[in-house]
């Protein structure tokens, strides 16, 4: 897949990307190939329709949300660096990576992962997951199997459990707190094949 | 597996082993293990398929499980395949489908039977081991062999672990670090299986059998005792993170699922055929084909998230009740933090009930109140319904009651207010309707309805919701009747003990009543009466649990706090409408509870509570003693009442059919005095035939002491 002679030179800003996201050169190359594969008309940027070409996404209940997560708010297309940055959220945490003191928090740290997931729920980006948003996600995930009332009660309980300041919505901190026992690194990481 | 391979070598004879045989050995190893696995999986499919149809014959489900697993074992043995692997994989493969298909009771049965059998078998083996160790004729000691073996097992295990983890770590997301490896290599306990196998060796063919036996005994001792005992301190010393049992929260469930979806999507986007991709594919396959084949229809439609949610809810509700907390308020506050002393029977029962109801089960209590009407026969079902009923209050509480219902702090004050209000109305109604109870069943309903309405804004909703149910009506009526009984008594403001006299109504909700009563009782801190202990027992044999019972039961389950709140509402209802209004069965209870609860928010002593309620019951009894004879006559008519009263009367239930009211009443008698404040609507039902009157006597005093 991809172009025949893709090499690191084709990738713009390869060095910076590697620095920023922690991907290795091989990973980056592979991702670039994938990007080009998805980018059917070779514009160098991805549009939502390109994502639609990916098979399994149609079956995924929150597929469309994930797709929209790739697009920064307001932008219509995704270029390669953004593509890579989003995917970088899912890298497994490196335990023995040297941290540059001035570097900001690495992209794939636990907080960033959680933030990414949080944004998937919080569509209107107000920093909180309201009951309606939660219901939407639940409805998407559970679909026809569960009645509306049951959904309501699940959402109700979820909010009850997580909402500590009783504003009837889940803020990012509450979200993080409610998941503190979950091994996020494990759950939100993908092994990128070499 | 290796054992089998080598046995076959032995049988061939040492001289005859040739190179080809080594390859055959390896091949045989593979065949034995894979064959065993396949046999196991085949039986797993069969087992899943069979359990799909066993809905009507629940009792034989465990039997099927045991039989088919044993059959897997035998089949594998028949073909000289690995029987152990076949059994293991049969269990693994069938786990998901069988667990979903069979009833909760069967599941429990299977689980505990297996555990018992396993421990029996293991004990026998170790006894045998011990005896062999002492019996010198069975073994021969060879120091070199023994010591070398000991060293080698340790070394080779460590080597094996390290080697394999090195290979695995290249593919794992979270690598296994050194400490894990140390623990894994140290934790190689060899036990019963090794010993059993070595004893099975044929002494004629394997000349060195005795040496082997001795070595094995030593090895087993060493690993089990020494390594077994020291591994815990070792783990602590190495500070290995232990797995902490944590209460599952719905949030985690939801988000974990979301993460799974996210990851699958990302994998798709990135074009990786990763772990999630394959797992997703497997789940699709499973959902579309396997589950359709092997899962019962009703189970098939449920979603896992919903199941998880139900389980969590039930567990919380049960634990709240166990602690005697108020489901409504504490549910809001401290969901995750409740001690999970979940009482398992209830949990299993409730979940069982829910499961059996199929995917249509909606935890809206209104629905649930209706449903039980159909399934009246079993105690557990009523219990389930009660537990389910808990959800309703919780939701309603959130939406309606948060202002009206007493949060824990205000409970006393409000209880008292309501109680006083109730008492007053009760007095009035009681006086007017004293002797016309039995005639008024139907009218009671209306009255109660109206009463309910006037009772207060906080109650109407409750009433409305519950009044729809006819079945509910009945108990209410009876309860109202009882309420009337107690009205006169109630001088003080505190509880009126209603004596619900119910002639023996076999169909009544004796069970529910006892249950209800029990629940009721809890708030009352009055001296426990023996019947309190019966709270769980009374359910036996209750024939029908009419829906009202259910609600009673539900009330019962509700922790004391809640009960008080409920009592309030119920008592208000009751007091108002002495004739039993159709009000949901809960009401009487609630009022009873509220009475009880008022002054004493939480005498959460279940045993005591029962006693107290009974005592309170006793009080009314005395009061109503005059009424008793009447009541007795109307056994038939008062069926409903009886039911209601039954609810209120845990005591009575115990007394019920067998006969005379014996102990409970007397304790009641004493109780009322003590439990004065708390006997809300204890409806005493002199269930049984005659004695009630007699028993009623002693308690005469108490009544007012609600």
Tab-separated table of N, CA and C in Angstrom, chain A residues 30-31 34 38 51 54-57 59-63 66-67 70 83 87 90 92 114 116-117 120-121 129 134 137-138 141-142 145-147 149-154 156-162 166 168 170 175 178-179 181-193, chain B residues 169-175 244 246 248-252 254-274 276 279 284 287 300-306 309-310 312-314 316 331-333 335-336 359-364 367 394-395 398:
chain	number	residue	atom	x	y	z
A	30	UNK	N	5.310	3.935	8.469
A	30	UNK	CA	4.144	3.107	8.258
A	30	UNK	C	2.873	3.940	8.295
A	31	UNK	N	2.844	4.849	9.244
A	31	UNK	CA	1.657	5.675	9.337
A	31	UNK	C	1.516	6.554	8.118
A	34	UNK	N	0.029	4.611	5.445
A	34	UNK	CA	-1.400	4.430	5.679
A	34	UNK	C	-2.162	5.692	5.325
A	38	UNK	N	-5.169	6.115	2.645
A	38	UNK	CA	-6.499	6.623	2.896
A	38	UNK	C	-6.812	7.834	2.031
A	51	UNK	N	-12.213	8.835	5.536
A	51	UNK	CA	-12.320	7.955	6.695
A	51	UNK	C	-13.430	6.932	6.506
A	54	UNK	N	-12.750	3.391	5.426
A	54	UNK	CA	-12.244	2.351	6.310
A	54	UNK	C	-13.389	1.453	6.721
A	55	UNK	N	-13.174	0.203	6.552
A	55	UNK	CA	-14.279	-0.741	6.680
A	55	UNK	C	-14.987	-0.760	8.020
A	56	UNK	N	-14.254	-1.079	9.019
A	56	UNK	CA	-14.942	-1.370	10.268
A	56	UNK	C	-15.618	-0.188	10.923
A	57	UNK	N	-15.281	0.992	10.466
A	57	UNK	CA	-15.797	2.157	11.179
A	57	UNK	C	-17.305	2.272	11.088
A	59	UNK	N	-19.402	0.026	11.354
A	59	UNK	CA	-20.057	-0.806	12.354
A	59	UNK	C	-19.817	-0.321	13.767
A	60	UNK	N	-18.879	0.572	13.881
A	60	UNK	CA	-18.509	1.001	15.221
A	60	UNK	C	-19.519	2.010	15.735
A	61	UNK	N	-20.025	1.791	16.879
A	61	UNK	CA	-21.081	2.691	17.364
A	61	UNK	C	-20.621	4.125	17.514
A	62	UNK	N	-19.378	4.295	17.886
A	62	UNK	CA	-18.968	5.683	18.031
A	62	UNK	C	-17.960	6.050	16.966
A	63	UNK	N	-18.079	5.378	15.878
A	63	UNK	CA	-17.129	5.629	14.808
A	63	UNK	C	-17.128	7.068	14.339
A	66	UNK	N	-15.315	9.363	16.591
A	66	UNK	CA	-13.863	9.225	16.535
A	66	UNK	C	-13.326	9.920	15.303
A	67	UNK	N	-14.064	9.759	14.238
A	67	UNK	CA	-13.602	10.431	13.029
A	67	UNK	C	-13.550	11.926	13.254
A	70	UNK	N	-10.580	13.467	14.908
A	70	UNK	CA	-9.347	13.724	14.177
A	70	UNK	C	-9.287	15.147	13.679
A	83	UNK	N	-2.891	13.960	11.922
A	83	UNK	CA	-3.208	12.534	11.924
A	83	UNK	C	-2.304	11.804	12.900
A	87	UNK	N	-3.112	9.937	16.580
A	87	UNK	CA	-2.781	8.537	16.809
A	87	UNK	C	-1.750	8.372	17.912
A	90	UNK	N	-2.400	7.057	21.400
A	90	UNK	CA	-2.615	5.657	21.720
A	90	UNK	C	-1.345	4.865	21.827
A	92	UNK	N	1.598	3.153	23.600
A	92	UNK	CA	1.782	2.713	24.983
A	92	UNK	C	2.806	3.606	25.658
A	114	UNK	N	-6.902	10.286	28.554
A	114	UNK	CA	-8.216	10.512	29.125
A	114	UNK	C	-8.867	11.736	28.512
A	116	UNK	N	-8.498	12.813	25.579
A	116	UNK	CA	-9.006	12.447	24.264
A	116	UNK	C	-10.350	11.757	24.378
A	117	UNK	N	-10.417	10.802	25.287
A	117	UNK	CA	-11.676	10.094	25.464
A	117	UNK	C	-12.761	11.049	25.929
A	120	UNK	N	-14.346	12.874	23.280
A	120	UNK	CA	-15.277	12.113	22.482
A	120	UNK	C	-16.687	12.198	23.037
A	121	UNK	N	-16.747	12.247	24.335
A	121	UNK	CA	-18.072	12.363	24.917
A	121	UNK	C	-18.610	13.785	24.794
A	129	UNK	N	-19.345	16.696	30.619
A	129	UNK	CA	-20.230	15.750	29.963
A	129	UNK	C	-21.586	15.880	30.623
A	134	UNK	N	-24.079	12.128	27.636
A	134	UNK	CA	-23.847	10.755	28.069
A	134	UNK	C	-24.895	9.829	27.489
A	137	UNK	N	-24.126	8.943	23.946
A	137	UNK	CA	-23.105	7.899	23.784
A	137	UNK	C	-23.660	6.531	24.149
A	138	UNK	N	-24.401	6.506	25.223
A	138	UNK	CA	-24.957	5.226	25.635
A	138	UNK	C	-25.904	4.682	24.586
A	141	UNK	N	-23.983	3.223	21.884
A	141	UNK	CA	-23.299	1.963	22.172
A	141	UNK	C	-24.270	0.834	22.396
A	142	UNK	N	-25.378	1.131	23.008
A	142	UNK	CA	-26.280	0.044	23.347
A	142	UNK	C	-27.392	-0.114	22.347
A	145	UNK	N	-30.806	-2.570	21.995
A	145	UNK	CA	-30.977	-3.640	22.961
A	145	UNK	C	-31.624	-3.168	24.242
A	146	UNK	N	-31.540	-1.905	24.459
A	146	UNK	CA	-31.970	-1.411	25.765
A	146	UNK	C	-33.037	-0.349	25.566
A	147	UNK	N	-34.007	-0.362	26.422
A	147	UNK	CA	-35.055	0.637	26.250
A	147	UNK	C	-34.580	1.993	26.742
A	149	UNK	N	-35.822	3.902	28.903
A	149	UNK	CA	-35.804	4.074	30.362
A	149	UNK	C	-34.576	3.475	30.980
A	150	UNK	N	-34.211	2.347	30.448
A	150	UNK	CA	-33.032	1.708	31.001
A	150	UNK	C	-31.808	2.572	30.747
A	151	UNK	N	-31.789	3.144	29.575
A	151	UNK	CA	-30.676	4.034	29.283
A	151	UNK	C	-30.641	5.187	30.259
A	152	UNK	N	-31.807	5.697	30.509
A	152	UNK	CA	-31.867	6.826	31.436
A	152	UNK	C	-31.317	6.430	32.790
A	153	UNK	N	-31.718	5.252	33.222
A	153	UNK	CA	-31.248	4.914	34.564
A	153	UNK	C	-29.761	4.633	34.594
A	154	UNK	N	-29.260	4.103	33.495
A	154	UNK	CA	-27.811	3.904	33.480
A	154	UNK	C	-27.099	5.245	33.512
A	156	UNK	N	-28.212	7.990	34.579
A	156	UNK	CA	-28.432	8.587	35.894
A	156	UNK	C	-27.418	8.093	36.888
A	157	UNK	N	-27.276	6.815	36.903
A	157	UNK	CA	-26.354	6.246	37.873
A	157	UNK	C	-24.918	6.624	37.576
A	158	UNK	N	-24.605	6.666	36.315
A	158	UNK	CA	-23.233	7.029	35.984
A	158	UNK	C	-22.923	8.420	36.471
A	159	UNK	N	-23.866	9.293	36.274
A	159	UNK	CA	-23.617	10.657	36.715
A	159	UNK	C	-23.557	10.725	38.228
A	160	UNK	N	-24.421	9.982	38.838
A	160	UNK	CA	-24.403	9.989	40.297
A	160	UNK	C	-23.084	9.531	40.846
A	161	UNK	N	-22.568	8.507	40.222
A	161	UNK	CA	-21.342	7.954	40.754
A	161	UNK	C	-20.186	8.898	40.574
A	162	UNK	N	-20.195	9.571	39.470
A	162	UNK	CA	-18.999	10.344	39.165
A	162	UNK	C	-19.097	11.784	39.597
A	166	UNK	N	-21.815	17.805	42.168
A	166	UNK	CA	-23.260	17.877	42.056
A	166	UNK	C	-23.760	18.923	41.084
A	168	UNK	N	-24.487	17.966	38.170
A	168	UNK	CA	-25.227	17.148	37.223
A	168	UNK	C	-24.497	16.950	35.910
A	170	UNK	N	-20.425	15.741	34.298
A	170	UNK	CA	-19.126	15.193	34.684
A	170	UNK	C	-18.032	16.040	34.080
A	175	UNK	N	-14.222	12.889	35.760
A	175	UNK	CA	-14.054	11.783	34.831
A	175	UNK	C	-12.773	11.040	35.155
A	178	UNK	N	-13.041	9.111	38.395
A	178	UNK	CA	-13.841	7.899	38.390
A	178	UNK	C	-13.124	6.764	37.704
A	179	UNK	N	-12.101	7.111	36.947
A	179	UNK	CA	-11.400	6.039	36.256
A	179	UNK	C	-10.028	5.808	36.833
A	181	UNK	N	-8.941	3.877	38.968
A	181	UNK	CA	-8.501	2.522	39.215
A	181	UNK	C	-8.303	1.725	37.941
A	182	UNK	N	-8.742	2.296	36.882
A	182	UNK	CA	-8.625	1.562	35.624
A	182	UNK	C	-7.250	1.786	35.046
A	183	UNK	N	-6.721	0.768	34.531
A	183	UNK	CA	-5.394	0.881	33.958
A	183	UNK	C	-5.503	1.475	32.568
A	184	UNK	N	-5.462	2.762	32.536
A	184	UNK	CA	-5.730	3.435	31.259
A	184	UNK	C	-4.659	3.111	30.243
A	185	UNK	N	-3.473	3.021	30.727
A	185	UNK	CA	-2.406	2.735	29.768
A	185	UNK	C	-2.708	1.458	29.020
A	186	UNK	N	-3.195	0.547	29.758
A	186	UNK	CA	-3.467	-0.723	29.134
A	186	UNK	C	-4.649	-0.619	28.193
A	187	UNK	N	-5.640	0.101	28.667
A	187	UNK	CA	-6.884	0.071	27.917
A	187	UNK	C	-6.875	0.984	26.725
A	188	UNK	N	-6.043	1.956	26.753
A	188	UNK	CA	-6.112	2.913	25.652
A	188	UNK	C	-4.817	2.933	24.869
A	189	UNK	N	-4.235	1.828	24.700
A	189	UNK	CA	-2.991	1.812	23.941
A	189	UNK	C	-3.048	0.750	22.874
A	190	UNK	N	-2.401	1.069	21.829
A	190	UNK	CA	-2.343	0.101	20.720
A	190	UNK	C	-0.890	-0.180	20.443
A	191	UNK	N	-0.648	-1.388	20.219
A	191	UNK	CA	0.710	-1.723	19.837
A	191	UNK	C	0.868	-1.440	18.362
A	192	UNK	N	1.632	-0.476	18.098
A	192	UNK	CA	1.852	-0.186	16.687
A	192	UNK	C	2.887	-1.154	16.149
A	193	UNK	N	2.508	-1.818	15.151
A	193	UNK	CA	3.428	-2.813	14.624
A	193	UNK	C	4.585	-2.126	13.936
B	169	UNK	N	7.292	-10.880	25.839
B	169	UNK	CA	7.357	-9.445	26.015
B	169	UNK	C	7.499	-8.698	24.714
B	170	UNK	N	7.905	-9.377	23.742
B	170	UNK	CA	8.012	-8.681	22.472
B	170	UNK	C	6.628	-8.386	21.914
B	171	UNK	N	5.660	-9.097	22.400
B	171	UNK	CA	4.329	-8.894	21.843
B	171	UNK	C	3.362	-8.279	22.817
B	172	UNK	N	3.787	-8.108	24.005
B	172	UNK	CA	2.818	-7.649	24.981
B	172	UNK	C	2.816	-6.151	25.091
B	173	UNK	N	1.705	-5.663	25.450
B	173	UNK	CA	1.554	-4.231	25.627
B	173	UNK	C	2.219	-3.807	26.931
B	174	UNK	N	1.894	-4.542	27.951
B	174	UNK	CA	2.468	-4.242	29.255
B	174	UNK	C	3.448	-5.341	29.571
B	175	UNK	N	4.684	-5.064	29.496
B	175	UNK	CA	5.639	-6.164	29.637
B	175	UNK	C	5.642	-6.714	31.051
B	244	UNK	N	-6.421	-5.362	44.007
B	244	UNK	CA	-7.354	-4.924	45.034
B	244	UNK	C	-8.771	-5.175	44.544
B	246	UNK	N	-12.169	-4.177	44.047
B	246	UNK	CA	-12.840	-2.898	44.118
B	246	UNK	C	-14.266	-3.059	43.644
B	248	UNK	N	-17.194	-2.575	41.540
B	248	UNK	CA	-17.323	-2.130	40.153
B	248	UNK	C	-18.268	-0.946	40.084
B	249	UNK	N	-17.925	-0.031	39.339
B	249	UNK	CA	-18.829	1.097	39.168
B	249	UNK	C	-19.302	1.135	37.729
B	250	UNK	N	-20.438	1.655	37.594
B	250	UNK	CA	-21.013	1.674	36.258
B	250	UNK	C	-20.193	2.554	35.337
B	251	UNK	N	-19.632	3.557	35.917
B	251	UNK	CA	-18.814	4.443	35.091
B	251	UNK	C	-17.695	3.688	34.431
B	252	UNK	N	-17.059	2.906	35.230
B	252	UNK	CA	-15.932	2.172	34.660
B	252	UNK	C	-16.399	1.279	33.540
B	254	UNK	N	-18.961	1.604	31.588
B	254	UNK	CA	-19.300	2.357	30.389
B	254	UNK	C	-18.045	2.783	29.669
B	255	UNK	N	-17.147	3.339	30.421
B	255	UNK	CA	-15.985	3.907	29.742
B	255	UNK	C	-15.082	2.838	29.187
B	256	UNK	N	-15.018	1.747	29.882
B	256	UNK	CA	-14.176	0.690	29.326
B	256	UNK	C	-14.720	0.215	27.997
B	257	UNK	N	-16.023	0.109	27.957
B	257	UNK	CA	-16.564	-0.273	26.669
B	257	UNK	C	-16.290	0.765	25.610
B	258	UNK	N	-16.451	2.008	26.021
B	258	UNK	CA	-16.175	3.062	25.043
B	258	UNK	C	-14.744	2.970	24.554
B	259	UNK	N	-13.856	2.712	25.488
B	259	UNK	CA	-12.460	2.598	25.072
B	259	UNK	C	-12.269	1.481	24.071
B	260	UNK	N	-12.946	0.399	24.334
B	260	UNK	CA	-12.798	-0.694	23.385
B	260	UNK	C	-13.207	-0.280	21.995
B	261	UNK	N	-14.328	0.409	21.964
B	261	UNK	CA	-14.771	0.849	20.644
B	261	UNK	C	-13.782	1.811	20.024
B	262	UNK	N	-13.294	2.697	20.857
B	262	UNK	CA	-12.337	3.685	20.341
B	262	UNK	C	-11.131	2.984	19.755
B	263	UNK	N	-10.642	2.065	20.532
B	263	UNK	CA	-9.422	1.423	20.075
B	263	UNK	C	-9.647	0.647	18.796
B	264	UNK	N	-10.792	0.001	18.745
B	264	UNK	CA	-11.057	-0.738	17.517
B	264	UNK	C	-11.083	0.207	16.329
B	265	UNK	N	-11.735	1.321	16.549
B	265	UNK	CA	-11.824	2.273	15.447
B	265	UNK	C	-10.451	2.788	15.055
B	266	UNK	N	-9.674	3.101	16.047
B	266	UNK	CA	-8.352	3.638	15.718
B	266	UNK	C	-7.504	2.599	15.012
B	267	UNK	N	-7.664	1.402	15.462
B	267	UNK	CA	-6.909	0.360	14.776
B	267	UNK	C	-7.329	0.256	13.332
B	268	UNK	N	-8.615	0.383	13.138
B	268	UNK	CA	-9.065	0.336	11.746
B	268	UNK	C	-8.503	1.479	10.947
B	269	UNK	N	-8.523	2.623	11.558
B	269	UNK	CA	-8.040	3.784	10.830
B	269	UNK	C	-6.570	3.628	10.496
B	270	UNK	N	-5.855	3.200	11.492
B	270	UNK	CA	-4.424	3.096	11.260
B	270	UNK	C	-4.064	1.853	10.465
B	271	UNK	N	-5.074	1.106	10.161
B	271	UNK	CA	-4.803	-0.037	9.309
B	271	UNK	C	-4.065	-1.157	9.998
B	272	UNK	N	-4.147	-1.174	11.289
B	272	UNK	CA	-3.422	-2.230	11.987
B	272	UNK	C	-4.360	-3.381	12.265
B	273	UNK	N	-3.883	-4.528	12.045
B	273	UNK	CA	-4.694	-5.677	12.409
B	273	UNK	C	-4.318	-6.050	13.823
B	274	UNK	N	-4.762	-5.221	14.689
B	274	UNK	CA	-4.260	-5.415	16.040
B	274	UNK	C	-5.125	-6.344	16.862
B	276	UNK	N	-7.305	-5.602	19.048
B	276	UNK	CA	-8.715	-5.245	19.132
B	276	UNK	C	-9.456	-5.620	17.876
B	279	UNK	N	-10.190	-9.203	18.121
B	279	UNK	CA	-11.163	-9.468	19.172
B	279	UNK	C	-12.534	-9.014	18.734
B	284	UNK	N	-17.954	-10.359	16.839
B	284	UNK	CA	-18.995	-10.331	15.813
B	284	UNK	C	-19.424	-11.749	15.459
B	287	UNK	N	-21.386	-13.138	18.222
B	287	UNK	CA	-22.728	-12.602	18.352
B	287	UNK	C	-23.637	-13.146	17.280
B	300	UNK	N	-30.225	-13.726	24.906
B	300	UNK	CA	-29.473	-13.254	23.757
B	300	UNK	C	-29.677	-11.775	23.534
B	301	UNK	N	-30.840	-11.342	23.885
B	301	UNK	CA	-31.109	-9.961	23.529
B	301	UNK	C	-30.555	-8.973	24.525
B	302	UNK	N	-30.131	-9.454	25.629
B	302	UNK	CA	-29.686	-8.482	26.610
B	302	UNK	C	-28.335	-7.913	26.243
B	303	UNK	N	-28.105	-6.808	26.736
B	303	UNK	CA	-26.790	-6.229	26.466
B	303	UNK	C	-25.931	-6.333	27.709
B	304	UNK	N	-24.674	-6.415	27.473
B	304	UNK	CA	-23.807	-6.629	28.625
B	304	UNK	C	-23.743	-5.434	29.530
B	305	UNK	N	-23.812	-4.308	28.933
B	305	UNK	CA	-23.703	-3.126	29.775
B	305	UNK	C	-24.886	-3.055	30.712
B	306	UNK	N	-26.021	-3.408	30.197
B	306	UNK	CA	-27.211	-3.364	31.033
B	306	UNK	C	-27.102	-4.368	32.146
B	309	UNK	N	-24.873	-3.084	34.710
B	309	UNK	CA	-25.562	-2.054	35.470
B	309	UNK	C	-26.497	-2.663	36.504
B	310	UNK	N	-27.227	-3.654	36.085
B	310	UNK	CA	-28.148	-4.279	37.025
B	310	UNK	C	-27.401	-4.890	38.192
B	312	UNK	N	-24.622	-4.115	39.397
B	312	UNK	CA	-24.082	-3.108	40.305
B	312	UNK	C	-25.188	-2.529	41.173
B	313	UNK	N	-26.277	-2.268	40.548
B	313	UNK	CA	-27.386	-1.701	41.297
B	313	UNK	C	-27.849	-2.626	42.392
B	314	UNK	N	-27.976	-3.862	42.017
B	314	UNK	CA	-28.461	-4.810	42.995
B	314	UNK	C	-27.489	-4.927	44.145
B	316	UNK	N	-25.444	-2.816	45.226
B	316	UNK	CA	-25.514	-1.640	46.087
B	316	UNK	C	-26.758	-1.643	46.934
B	331	UNK	N	-28.072	6.220	48.744
B	331	UNK	CA	-27.764	5.883	47.369
B	331	UNK	C	-27.222	7.094	46.660
B	332	UNK	N	-27.791	8.177	47.001
B	332	UNK	CA	-27.328	9.367	46.347
B	332	UNK	C	-25.924	9.710	46.765
B	333	UNK	N	-25.643	9.456	47.993
B	333	UNK	CA	-24.390	9.965	48.524
B	333	UNK	C	-23.227	9.043	48.293
B	335	UNK	N	-22.621	5.797	46.768
B	335	UNK	CA	-22.774	4.547	46.057
B	335	UNK	C	-21.565	3.646	46.157
B	336	UNK	N	-20.450	4.140	45.860
B	336	UNK	CA	-19.334	3.193	45.821
B	336	UNK	C	-18.827	2.808	47.182
B	359	UNK	N	-35.255	-9.816	28.655
B	359	UNK	CA	-34.736	-8.492	28.363
B	359	UNK	C	-35.776	-7.428	28.570
B	360	UNK	N	-36.963	-7.848	28.749
B	360	UNK	CA	-37.957	-6.814	28.902
B	360	UNK	C	-37.982	-6.198	30.277
B	361	UNK	N	-37.162	-6.738	31.114
B	361	UNK	CA	-37.243	-6.233	32.473
B	361	UNK	C	-36.783	-4.802	32.521
B	362	UNK	N	-37.644	-4.041	32.945
B	362	UNK	CA	-37.283	-2.648	33.118
B	362	UNK	C	-37.337	-2.409	34.595
B	363	UNK	N	-36.362	-1.735	35.059
B	363	UNK	CA	-36.334	-1.630	36.495
B	363	UNK	C	-37.247	-0.557	37.015
B	364	UNK	N	-38.125	-0.166	36.235
B	364	UNK	CA	-39.117	0.755	36.738
B	364	UNK	C	-40.018	-0.022	37.670
B	367	UNK	N	-43.587	-1.145	36.771
B	367	UNK	CA	-43.710	-2.365	35.986
B	367	UNK	C	-43.518	-3.567	36.872
B	394	UNK	N	-35.777	4.785	44.594
B	394	UNK	CA	-34.581	5.560	44.363
B	394	UNK	C	-34.832	6.585	43.295
B	395	UNK	N	-35.432	6.137	42.260
B	395	UNK	CA	-35.643	7.094	41.186
B	395	UNK	C	-36.625	8.148	41.604
B	398	UNK	N	-35.268	10.673	43.704
B	398	UNK	CA	-34.486	11.697	43.058
B	398	UNK	C	-35.367	12.720	42.413
